[in-house]
Protein backbone atom coordinates (compact mmCIF):
# COMPACT_ATOMS: atom_id res chain seq x y z
CA MET A 1 16.40 -5.69 36.70
CA LYS A 2 14.24 -3.89 34.02
CA GLU A 3 11.83 -5.85 31.92
CA LYS A 4 12.12 -4.60 28.00
CA ARG A 5 9.03 -4.67 26.41
CA TRP A 6 7.62 -3.76 23.40
CA THR A 7 6.06 -0.21 23.05
CA GLY A 8 3.85 1.66 21.02
CA ARG A 9 6.93 3.95 20.42
CA HIS A 10 8.61 0.61 19.15
CA SER A 11 5.88 -0.32 17.02
CA LEU A 12 5.59 3.11 15.15
CA LEU A 13 9.43 3.32 14.76
CA LEU A 14 9.35 -0.29 12.98
CA SER A 15 6.46 0.86 10.91
CA ARG A 16 8.22 3.80 9.68
CA VAL A 17 11.35 2.24 9.10
CA MET A 18 9.63 -0.51 6.99
CA VAL A 19 7.79 1.98 4.73
CA TRP A 20 11.17 3.92 4.31
CA PHE A 21 12.55 0.34 3.08
CA PHE A 22 9.56 -0.79 0.98
CA PHE A 23 10.05 2.65 -0.64
CA ILE A 24 13.90 2.00 -1.29
CA LEU A 25 12.39 -1.63 -2.56
CA LEU A 26 9.95 0.32 -5.03
CA VAL A 27 12.80 2.85 -6.29
CA LEU A 28 15.36 -0.08 -7.01
CA CYS A 29 12.25 -2.23 -8.59
CA ASP A 30 11.64 0.79 -10.99
CA ILE A 31 15.32 1.25 -11.99
CA THR A 32 15.61 -2.52 -12.42
CA GLY A 33 12.16 -3.10 -14.11
CA TYR A 34 13.10 -4.26 -17.09
CA TRP A 35 16.00 -6.65 -16.08
CA LEU A 36 14.14 -7.97 -13.11
CA VAL A 37 11.02 -8.95 -15.68
CA ASN A 38 13.98 -10.77 -18.19
CA TRP A 39 15.23 -12.27 -15.38
CA LEU A 40 12.18 -13.52 -13.79
CA CYS A 41 11.01 -14.32 -17.66
CA ALA A 42 13.79 -16.40 -18.18
CA ASN A 43 14.20 -18.39 -15.32
CA VAL A 44 11.24 -18.27 -12.88
CA ILE A 45 7.67 -18.01 -14.65
CA GLY A 46 9.02 -19.24 -18.55
CA ASN A 47 9.24 -17.14 -21.58
CA ARG A 48 5.93 -15.56 -22.54
CA GLY A 49 6.93 -14.31 -25.41
CA LEU A 50 7.52 -10.29 -26.06
CA LEU A 51 3.90 -9.45 -24.71
CA GLY A 52 4.09 -11.48 -21.98
CA GLY A 53 7.02 -9.59 -20.66
CA MET A 54 5.75 -6.09 -22.11
CA VAL A 55 2.64 -6.76 -19.78
CA LEU A 56 3.96 -7.60 -16.71
CA LEU A 57 6.61 -4.71 -16.88
CA GLY A 58 3.61 -2.67 -17.83
CA THR A 59 1.54 -3.54 -14.59
CA MET A 60 4.79 -3.29 -12.60
CA TYR A 61 5.65 0.32 -13.83
CA LEU A 62 1.46 0.82 -13.57
CA CYS A 63 1.31 -0.78 -10.07
CA SER A 64 4.28 1.28 -9.16
CA ILE A 65 2.60 4.75 -9.34
CA PRO A 66 -0.47 3.90 -6.42
CA ALA A 67 2.19 2.55 -4.70
CA TYR A 68 4.11 5.42 -3.77
CA VAL A 69 0.96 7.36 -3.36
CA THR A 70 0.52 4.64 -0.92
CA LEU A 71 3.67 5.05 0.99
CA TRP A 72 3.49 8.68 1.54
CA ASP A 73 0.37 8.51 3.10
CA LEU A 74 1.83 6.27 5.08
CA HIS A 75 4.53 8.15 5.86
CA HIS A 76 2.07 11.35 7.04
CA LEU A 77 -0.24 8.89 8.56
CA LEU A 78 2.23 7.65 11.02
CA ARG A 79 3.62 10.91 11.60
CA ASN A 80 0.60 12.23 12.36
CA ILE A 81 -0.09 9.16 14.82
CA GLY A 82 3.64 10.05 16.25
CA GLN A 83 2.42 13.65 16.77
CA GLU A 84 -0.29 12.07 18.98
CA ARG A 85 -2.89 13.69 15.96
CA VAL A 86 -4.83 10.27 15.50
CA PHE A 87 -8.38 11.21 14.79
CA VAL A 88 -7.89 13.74 12.38
CA PRO A 89 -9.40 14.72 8.94
CA GLN A 90 -5.85 14.72 7.21
CA ASN A 91 -5.49 10.77 8.26
CA VAL A 92 -8.92 10.38 6.69
CA ALA A 93 -7.88 11.60 3.89
CA SER A 94 -4.73 9.37 3.77
CA LEU A 95 -6.93 6.17 4.57
CA ARG A 96 -9.44 6.80 1.73
CA ARG A 97 -6.21 7.19 -0.62
CA ILE A 98 -5.14 4.25 0.45
CA SER A 99 -8.16 2.20 -0.35
CA TRP A 100 -8.43 3.65 -3.87
CA CYS A 101 -4.91 3.01 -4.28
CA CYS A 102 -5.53 -0.28 -3.24
CA VAL A 103 -8.63 -1.08 -6.05
CA LEU A 104 -6.45 0.48 -8.57
CA VAL A 105 -3.75 -1.84 -8.29
CA ALA A 106 -6.47 -4.62 -8.19
CA LEU A 107 -7.76 -3.40 -11.49
CA ILE A 108 -4.63 -2.89 -13.10
CA CYS A 109 -3.58 -6.41 -12.13
CA MET A 110 -7.41 -8.19 -13.14
CA VAL A 111 -6.45 -6.63 -16.45
CA ALA A 112 -2.99 -8.17 -16.51
CA ALA A 113 -4.67 -11.26 -15.60
CA VAL A 114 -7.14 -11.48 -18.37
CA VAL A 115 -4.64 -10.50 -21.17
CA GLU A 116 -1.66 -12.76 -20.24
CA TRP A 117 -0.95 -13.21 -16.36
CA PRO A 118 -3.79 -15.41 -14.78
CA SER A 119 -1.29 -15.63 -12.08
CA LEU A 120 -1.93 -11.90 -11.26
CA GLY A 121 -5.80 -12.47 -10.53
CA MET A 122 -4.56 -13.30 -7.28
CA VAL A 123 -2.85 -10.22 -6.14
CA SER A 124 -5.69 -8.31 -7.64
CA LEU A 125 -8.01 -10.29 -5.28
CA ALA A 126 -5.44 -9.56 -2.12
CA ALA A 127 -5.34 -5.91 -3.31
CA GLY A 128 -9.33 -5.53 -3.54
CA PHE A 129 -9.47 -6.98 -0.30
CA MET A 130 -6.85 -4.84 1.65
CA ALA A 131 -9.12 -1.91 0.01
CA LEU A 132 -11.73 -3.57 1.90
CA ILE A 133 -9.77 -3.31 5.07
CA VAL A 134 -8.12 0.14 4.60
CA ARG A 135 -11.92 1.05 3.54
CA VAL A 136 -13.36 -0.38 7.23
CA VAL A 137 -10.25 1.00 9.29
CA LYS A 138 -11.39 4.64 7.49
CA ASN A 139 -15.26 4.60 8.22
CA VAL A 140 -13.81 3.32 11.51
CA PHE A 141 -11.66 6.76 12.22
CA GLU A 142 -14.24 9.12 10.52
CA GLU A 143 -16.68 7.68 12.88
CA ALA A 144 -14.69 9.03 15.52
CA ILE A 145 -13.72 12.10 14.46
CA THR A 146 -17.36 13.05 14.62
CA MET A 147 -17.87 11.43 18.08
CA LYS A 148 -14.76 13.34 19.37
CA ASP A 149 -16.03 16.44 17.67
CA GLU A 150 -19.39 15.81 19.57
CA LEU A 151 -18.17 15.08 22.88
CA ASP A 152 -15.45 18.16 22.42
CA PHE A 153 -19.15 20.26 22.02
CA THR A 154 -20.15 18.46 25.27
CA VAL A 155 -17.63 19.44 27.25
């Protein structure tokens, strides 16, 4: 009897499916943003008035821009990995953009936290921490490319 195992190909497929899932979710949030914020303010987080709703809606729409860029770069990164092109400059560029997108979300949420929504400070911290992690992975990829190039010239 053949044992079923979780392979790298399965993991790559799951990652690609999740990127598309989050893309669809992001599009739905952008389409329904106004009603979503109204519902959240009325039923979950309490009414904060016009300023609170506008800040939350603006934060959501501003954060969706770097989210689209991140999903686009993740799509390209996963495509390259699927084609066994892992340590290439394009992947480093994608990771760099993803890191800066996380920084941008952290800054947007930090401003929203100071202006009206202190709880978005936690989102800001999480996005900043994610930027750090992605930046470290980007640096590892960059160093691996340098080492690979040196090895290719040696052999």
